[in-house]
Amino acid sequence: HKFIFNPTKDFSMRLVEWVEAARAWGVDEVTVYDGGGTHPNVSLVLRHYQKEGFLDVRPWTNPGTHPSIPHLNTALYNTQRYDLFTIENVPYTDCLLRHIDTHRYVGVWDIDEFVLPTTHTSLPEMLDEAKARAASLGLSPTSYLARCFYYFDDQSETPSAYLPEYLHLLRHVTRTVKMTPPKVFSKAIHDTSRALGLHAHFALVNLQGEIDQERELYHLYPGNEAHLAHYRPKCQGESQKECQTIFRPYLTRDTTMWRHRHVISKATTRVLRKLNLIPP
């Protein structure tokens, strides 16, 4: 997971469901970088998964003269983030190097994102097959990129006993028909036998040096491999006029996340009750 740095925002319920979804889809460790401040309920969740051994929290302080401010207002953050752009890549590469001898794949996602395999029951299974397919084409990818579909916040299932309001991922099963273009707002999973330096969206450096974006970035095919589910109130980056005319009018139902619906729902509810974040 990318930085957590906002002590005023309580996304503890979303975090629990996201972690349990990751576990259900075959992730066996989550690493989080704490940029200096988390909401008390979020800290409670992080400690729970740390104690369980499934999650590793790494404190993060910006190097040199760059400020380390737990919470910046939007204007200040947007002003400074481009100065911090190269620094922003450091924790992603740190995570890669910490797991390079213990894991075959490392991914960098946010809590509002999830790479969903189209037909497989686990991410490792999907990646192994994609890697074999790439090898048959004479390719040795460093990063496997998933193109983005939007799952808008206002396109949710009605809360029920089977789908409580706190299950955000499971209640959002309507997405856009249109994807973002290749390498635009995509997220990747990286082969640790090749990658050496990461950007938020794809690897920058591998064993041969700078990435050849034409041959070393493999685009997962949404039809039979995977896509990035991005859970947002609106489109990212595109003009909202384009969002309203090209993305929002064309929606389709996609219940891929429901492949592990019962496991995710049961585990999320159990943890939230244990931490007293919902009534028993």
PDB file of N, CA, C and O in Angstrom, residues 115-163:
ATOM      1  N   VAL A 115      -6.409  -5.119  -8.221  1.00  0.00           N
ATOM      2  CA  VAL A 115      -6.212  -5.843  -9.477  1.00  0.00           C
ATOM      3  C   VAL A 115      -7.031  -7.129  -9.402  1.00  0.00           C
ATOM      4  O   VAL A 115      -6.778  -7.987  -8.552  1.00  0.00           O
ATOM      5  N   LEU A 116      -8.009  -7.252 -10.292  1.00  0.00           N
ATOM      6  CA  LEU A 116      -8.941  -8.376 -10.261  1.00  0.00           C
ATOM      7  C   LEU A 116      -8.674  -9.347 -11.402  1.00  0.00           C
ATOM      8  O   LEU A 116      -8.817  -8.987 -12.575  1.00  0.00           O
ATOM      9  N   PRO A 117      -8.287 -10.586 -11.099  1.00  0.00           N
ATOM     10  CA  PRO A 117      -8.148 -11.604 -12.143  1.00  0.00           C
ATOM     11  C   PRO A 117      -9.509 -11.898 -12.782  1.00  0.00           C
ATOM     12  O   PRO A 117     -10.526 -11.967 -12.097  1.00  0.00           O
ATOM     13  N   THR A 118      -9.496 -12.082 -14.101  1.00  0.00           N
ATOM     14  CA  THR A 118     -10.753 -12.257 -14.835  1.00  0.00           C
ATOM     15  C   THR A 118     -11.358 -13.634 -14.607  1.00  0.00           C
ATOM     16  O   THR A 118     -12.557 -13.772 -14.353  1.00  0.00           O
ATOM     17  N   THR A 119     -10.540 -14.669 -14.712  1.00  0.00           N
ATOM     18  CA  THR A 119     -11.060 -16.035 -14.601  1.00  0.00           C
ATOM     19  C   THR A 119     -10.394 -16.836 -13.485  1.00  0.00           C
ATOM     20  O   THR A 119     -10.955 -17.835 -13.025  1.00  0.00           O
ATOM     21  N   HIS A 120      -9.232 -16.448 -13.038  1.00  0.00           N
ATOM     22  CA  HIS A 120      -8.492 -17.198 -12.034  1.00  0.00           C
ATOM     23  C   HIS A 120      -9.025 -16.898 -10.632  1.00  0.00           C
ATOM     24  O   HIS A 120      -9.681 -15.887 -10.406  1.00  0.00           O
ATOM     25  N   THR A 121      -8.683 -17.772  -9.702  1.00  0.00           N
ATOM     26  CA  THR A 121      -9.125 -17.587  -8.323  1.00  0.00           C
ATOM     27  C   THR A 121      -8.072 -16.909  -7.454  1.00  0.00           C
ATOM     28  O   THR A 121      -8.347 -16.596  -6.300  1.00  0.00           O
ATOM     29  N   SER A 122      -6.871 -16.705  -7.994  1.00  0.00           N
ATOM     30  CA  SER A 122      -5.837 -16.029  -7.216  1.00  0.00           C
ATOM     31  C   SER A 122      -4.951 -15.207  -8.132  1.00  0.00           C
ATOM     32  O   SER A 122      -4.798 -15.509  -9.327  1.00  0.00           O
ATOM     33  N   LEU A 123      -4.356 -14.168  -7.557  1.00  0.00           N
ATOM     34  CA  LEU A 123      -3.419 -13.331  -8.307  1.00  0.00           C
ATOM     35  C   LEU A 123      -2.167 -14.098  -8.722  1.00  0.00           C
ATOM     36  O   LEU A 123      -1.746 -14.002  -9.879  1.00  0.00           O
ATOM     37  N   PRO A 124      -1.534 -14.879  -7.832  1.00  0.00           N
ATOM     38  CA  PRO A 124      -0.346 -15.631  -8.268  1.00  0.00           C
ATOM     39  C   PRO A 124      -0.631 -16.578  -9.431  1.00  0.00           C
ATOM     40  O   PRO A 124       0.169 -16.706 -10.353  1.00  0.00           O
ATOM     41  N   GLU A 125      -1.775 -17.244  -9.388  1.00  0.00           N
ATOM     42  CA  GLU A 125      -2.146 -18.162 -10.460  1.00  0.00           C
ATOM     43  C   GLU A 125      -2.271 -17.410 -11.786  1.00  0.00           C
ATOM     44  O   GLU A 125      -1.780 -17.861 -12.825  1.00  0.00           O
ATOM     45  N   MET A 126      -2.937 -16.258 -11.759  1.00  0.00           N
ATOM     46  CA  MET A 126      -3.104 -15.447 -12.964  1.00  0.00           C
ATOM     47  C   MET A 126      -1.754 -14.968 -13.489  1.00  0.00           C
ATOM     48  O   MET A 126      -1.478 -15.014 -14.689  1.00  0.00           O
ATOM     49  N   LEU A 127      -0.886 -14.515 -12.587  1.00  0.00           N
ATOM     50  CA  LEU A 127       0.417 -13.995 -12.990  1.00  0.00           C
ATOM     51  C   LEU A 127       1.313 -15.081 -13.566  1.00  0.00           C
ATOM     52  O   LEU A 127       2.021 -14.864 -14.553  1.00  0.00           O
ATOM     53  N   ASP A 128       1.288 -16.265 -12.964  1.00  0.00           N
ATOM     54  CA  ASP A 128       2.093 -17.368 -13.482  1.00  0.00           C
ATOM     55  C   ASP A 128       1.682 -17.707 -14.915  1.00  0.00           C
ATOM     56  O   ASP A 128       2.535 -17.970 -15.780  1.00  0.00           O
ATOM     57  N   GLU A 129       0.380 -17.685 -15.175  1.00  0.00           N
ATOM     58  CA  GLU A 129      -0.091 -18.006 -16.518  1.00  0.00           C
ATOM     59  C   GLU A 129       0.266 -16.896 -17.500  1.00  0.00           C
ATOM     60  O   GLU A 129       0.655 -17.165 -18.645  1.00  0.00           O
ATOM     61  N   ALA A 130       0.145 -15.630 -17.063  1.00  0.00           N
ATOM     62  CA  ALA A 130       0.529 -14.506 -17.924  1.00  0.00           C
ATOM     63  C   ALA A 130       2.024 -14.551 -18.235  1.00  0.00           C
ATOM     64  O   ALA A 130       2.454 -14.274 -19.361  1.00  0.00           O
ATOM     65  N   LYS A 131       2.822 -14.924 -17.230  1.00  0.00           N
ATOM     66  CA  LYS A 131       4.268 -15.015 -17.424  1.00  0.00           C
ATOM     67  C   LYS A 131       4.602 -16.098 -18.440  1.00  0.00           C
ATOM     68  O   LYS A 131       5.470 -15.908 -19.315  1.00  0.00           O
ATOM     69  N   ALA A 132       3.913 -17.239 -18.358  1.00  0.00           N
ATOM     70  CA  ALA A 132       4.137 -18.321 -19.325  1.00  0.00           C
ATOM     71  C   ALA A 132       3.702 -17.897 -20.721  1.00  0.00           C
ATOM     72  O   ALA A 132       4.367 -18.213 -21.718  1.00  0.00           O
ATOM     73  N   ARG A 133       2.601 -17.164 -20.813  1.00  0.00           N
ATOM     74  CA  ARG A 133       2.127 -16.692 -22.114  1.00  0.00           C
ATOM     75  C   ARG A 133       3.133 -15.707 -22.724  1.00  0.00           C
ATOM     76  O   ARG A 133       3.428 -15.762 -23.916  1.00  0.00           O
ATOM     77  N   ALA A 134       3.659 -14.817 -21.897  1.00  0.00           N
ATOM     78  CA  ALA A 134       4.655 -13.869 -22.383  1.00  0.00           C
ATOM     79  C   ALA A 134       5.913 -14.589 -22.858  1.00  0.00           C
ATOM     80  O   ALA A 134       6.487 -14.250 -23.900  1.00  0.00           O
ATOM     81  N   ALA A 135       6.343 -15.611 -22.108  1.00  0.00           N
ATOM     82  CA  ALA A 135       7.534 -16.377 -22.487  1.00  0.00           C
ATOM     83  C   ALA A 135       7.340 -17.056 -23.833  1.00  0.00           C
ATOM     84  O   ALA A 135       8.276 -17.134 -24.647  1.00  0.00           O
ATOM     85  N   SER A 136       6.113 -17.528 -24.106  1.00  0.00           N
ATOM     86  CA  SER A 136       5.842 -18.183 -25.394  1.00  0.00           C
ATOM     87  C   SER A 136       5.948 -17.209 -26.554  1.00  0.00           C
ATOM     88  O   SER A 136       6.122 -17.610 -27.705  1.00  0.00           O
ATOM     89  N   LEU A 137       5.857 -15.905 -26.252  1.00  0.00           N
ATOM     90  CA  LEU A 137       5.999 -14.867 -27.269  1.00  0.00           C
ATOM     91  C   LEU A 137       7.414 -14.299 -27.311  1.00  0.00           C
ATOM     92  O   LEU A 137       7.683 -13.330 -28.028  1.00  0.00           O
ATOM     93  N   GLY A 138       8.313 -14.906 -26.533  1.00  0.00           N
ATOM     94  CA  GLY A 138       9.693 -14.449 -26.502  1.00  0.00           C
ATOM     95  C   GLY A 138       9.912 -13.227 -25.635  1.00  0.00           C
ATOM     96  O   GLY A 138      10.909 -12.516 -25.800  1.00  0.00           O
ATOM     97  N   LEU A 139       8.997 -12.960 -24.684  1.00  0.00           N
ATOM     98  CA  LEU A 139       9.087 -11.780 -23.828  1.00  0.00           C
ATOM     99  C   LEU A 139       9.427 -12.177 -22.397  1.00  0.00           C
ATOM    100  O   LEU A 139       9.062 -13.261 -21.935  1.00  0.00           O
ATOM    101  N   SER A 140      10.127 -11.291 -21.708  1.00  0.00           N
ATOM    102  CA  SER A 140      10.440 -11.481 -20.283  1.00  0.00           C
ATOM    103  C   SER A 140      10.026 -10.222 -19.535  1.00  0.00           C
ATOM    104  O   SER A 140      10.863  -9.371 -19.211  1.00  0.00           O
ATOM    105  N   PRO A 141       8.734 -10.046 -19.260  1.00  0.00           N
ATOM    106  CA  PRO A 141       8.258  -8.796 -18.656  1.00  0.00           C
ATOM    107  C   PRO A 141       8.810  -8.562 -17.250  1.00  0.00           C
ATOM    108  O   PRO A 141       9.023  -9.508 -16.489  1.00  0.00           O
ATOM    109  N   THR A 142       9.001  -7.298 -16.935  1.00  0.00           N
ATOM    110  CA  THR A 142       9.347  -6.898 -15.574  1.00  0.00           C
ATOM    111  C   THR A 142       8.089  -6.531 -14.796  1.00  0.00           C
ATOM    112  O   THR A 142       7.957  -6.865 -13.631  1.00  0.00           O
ATOM    113  N   SER A 143       7.156  -5.852 -15.468  1.00  0.00           N
ATOM    114  CA  SER A 143       5.911  -5.426 -14.836  1.00  0.00           C
ATOM    115  C   SER A 143       4.714  -5.912 -15.641  1.00  0.00           C
ATOM    116  O   SER A 143       4.751  -5.896 -16.877  1.00  0.00           O
ATOM    117  N   TYR A 144       3.670  -6.302 -14.914  1.00  0.00           N
ATOM    118  CA  TYR A 144       2.413  -6.732 -15.527  1.00  0.00           C
ATOM    119  C   TYR A 144       1.365  -5.665 -15.218  1.00  0.00           C
ATOM    120  O   TYR A 144       0.942  -5.532 -14.061  1.00  0.00           O
ATOM    121  N   LEU A 145       0.974  -4.894 -16.221  1.00  0.00           N
ATOM    122  CA  LEU A 145       0.114  -3.733 -16.035  1.00  0.00           C
ATOM    123  C   LEU A 145      -1.353  -4.097 -16.230  1.00  0.00           C
ATOM    124  O   LEU A 145      -1.716  -4.745 -17.215  1.00  0.00           O
ATOM    125  N   ALA A 146      -2.180  -3.656 -15.288  1.00  0.00           N
ATOM    126  CA  ALA A 146      -3.624  -3.853 -15.371  1.00  0.00           C
ATOM    127  C   ALA A 146      -4.277  -2.518 -15.731  1.00  0.00           C
ATOM    128  O   ALA A 146      -4.088  -1.524 -15.026  1.00  0.00           O
ATOM    129  N   ARG A 147      -5.034  -2.518 -16.827  1.00  0.00           N
ATOM    130  CA  ARG A 147      -5.712  -1.298 -17.253  1.00  0.00           C
ATOM    131  C   ARG A 147      -6.930  -1.037 -16.382  1.00  0.00           C
ATOM    132  O   ARG A 147      -7.520  -1.941 -15.805  1.00  0.00           O
ATOM    133  N   CYS A 148      -7.311   0.231 -16.311  1.00  0.00           N
ATOM    134  CA  CYS A 148      -8.259   0.706 -15.302  1.00  0.00           C
ATOM    135  C   CYS A 148      -9.691   0.802 -15.823  1.00  0.00           C
ATOM    136  O   CYS A 148      -9.953   1.422 -16.855  1.00  0.00           O
ATOM    137  N   PHE A 149     -10.612   0.184 -15.068  1.00  0.00           N
ATOM    138  CA  PHE A 149     -12.043   0.443 -15.175  1.00  0.00           C
ATOM    139  C   PHE A 149     -12.458   1.197 -13.917  1.00  0.00           C
ATOM    140  O   PHE A 149     -11.981   0.893 -12.820  1.00  0.00           O
ATOM    141  N   TYR A 150     -13.375   2.144 -14.055  1.00  0.00           N
ATOM    142  CA  TYR A 150     -13.884   2.865 -12.889  1.00  0.00           C
ATOM    143  C   TYR A 150     -15.118   2.167 -12.305  1.00  0.00           C
ATOM    144  O   TYR A 150     -16.022   1.770 -13.041  1.00  0.00           O
ATOM    145  N   TYR A 151     -15.125   2.044 -10.986  1.00  0.00           N
ATOM    146  CA  TYR A 151     -16.294   1.587 -10.230  1.00  0.00           C
ATOM    147  C   TYR A 151     -16.735   2.792  -9.395  1.00  0.00           C
ATOM    148  O   TYR A 151     -16.199   3.037  -8.308  1.00  0.00           O
ATOM    149  N   PHE A 152     -17.683   3.567  -9.917  1.00  0.00           N
ATOM    150  CA  PHE A 152     -18.036   4.828  -9.277  1.00  0.00           C
ATOM    151  C   PHE A 152     -18.751   4.607  -7.943  1.00  0.00           C
ATOM    152  O   PHE A 152     -19.553   3.680  -7.790  1.00  0.00           O
ATOM    153  N   ASP A 153     -18.467   5.503  -6.996  1.00  0.00           N
ATOM    154  CA  ASP A 153     -19.011   5.368  -5.643  1.00  0.00           C
ATOM    155  C   ASP A 153     -20.533   5.358  -5.621  1.00  0.00           C
ATOM    156  O   ASP A 153     -21.145   4.703  -4.759  1.00  0.00           O
ATOM    157  N   ASP A 154     -21.176   6.090  -6.548  1.00  0.00           N
ATOM    158  CA  ASP A 154     -22.634   6.183  -6.515  1.00  0.00           C
ATOM    159  C   ASP A 154     -23.319   5.013  -7.233  1.00  0.00           C
ATOM    160  O   ASP A 154     -24.536   4.973  -7.335  1.00  0.00           O
ATOM    161  N   GLN A 155     -22.535   4.051  -7.713  1.00  0.00           N
ATOM    162  CA  GLN A 155     -23.097   2.874  -8.372  1.00  0.00           C
ATOM    163  C   GLN A 155     -22.934   1.660  -7.461  1.00  0.00           C
ATOM    164  O   GLN A 155     -22.191   0.733  -7.738  1.00  0.00           O
ATOM    165  N   SER A 156     -23.647   1.680  -6.355  1.00  0.00           N
ATOM    166  CA  SER A 156     -23.466   0.627  -5.356  1.00  0.00           C
ATOM    167  C   SER A 156     -24.740  -0.187  -5.180  1.00  0.00           C
ATOM    168  O   SER A 156     -25.851   0.281  -5.458  1.00  0.00           O
ATOM    169  N   GLU A 157     -24.560  -1.409  -4.702  1.00  0.00           N
ATOM    170  CA  GLU A 157     -25.690  -2.252  -4.337  1.00  0.00           C
ATOM    171  C   GLU A 157     -26.335  -1.696  -3.065  1.00  0.00           C
ATOM    172  O   GLU A 157     -25.666  -1.110  -2.207  1.00  0.00           O
ATOM    173  N   THR A 158     -27.634  -1.871  -2.938  1.00  0.00           N
ATOM    174  CA  THR A 158     -28.328  -1.440  -1.734  1.00  0.00           C
ATOM    175  C   THR A 158     -27.844  -2.266  -0.539  1.00  0.00           C
ATOM    176  O   THR A 158     -27.770  -3.500  -0.627  1.00  0.00           O
ATOM    177  N   PRO A 159     -27.463  -1.609   0.560  1.00  0.00           N
ATOM    178  CA  PRO A 159     -27.016  -2.376   1.736  1.00  0.00           C
ATOM    179  C   PRO A 159     -28.078  -3.359   2.194  1.00  0.00           C
ATOM    180  O   PRO A 159     -29.284  -3.082   2.132  1.00  0.00           O
ATOM    181  N   SER A 160     -27.627  -4.514   2.641  1.00  0.00           N
ATOM    182  CA  SER A 160     -28.537  -5.551   3.107  1.00  0.00           C
ATOM    183  C   SER A 160     -27.839  -6.372   4.176  1.00  0.00           C
ATOM    184  O   SER A 160     -26.668  -6.144   4.495  1.00  0.00           O
ATOM    185  N   ALA A 161     -28.545  -7.371   4.698  1.00  0.00           N
ATOM    186  CA  ALA A 161     -27.930  -8.255   5.688  1.00  0.00           C
ATOM    187  C   ALA A 161     -26.760  -9.015   5.091  1.00  0.00           C
ATOM    188  O   ALA A 161     -25.811  -9.380   5.803  1.00  0.00           O
ATOM    189  N   TYR A 162     -26.823  -9.271   3.797  1.00  0.00           N
ATOM    190  CA  TYR A 162     -25.754 -10.018   3.125  1.00  0.00           C
ATOM    191  C   TYR A 162     -24.642  -9.099   2.617  1.00  0.00           C
ATOM    192  O   TYR A 162     -23.504  -9.531   2.442  1.00  0.00           O
ATOM    193  N   LEU A 163     -24.985  -7.839   2.363  1.00  0.00           N
ATOM    194  CA  LEU A 163     -24.012  -6.862   1.896  1.00  0.00           C
ATOM    195  C   LEU A 163     -24.136  -5.594   2.748  1.00  0.00           C
ATOM    196  O   LEU A 163     -24.726  -4.596   2.326  1.00  0.00           O
TER     197      LEU A 163
END
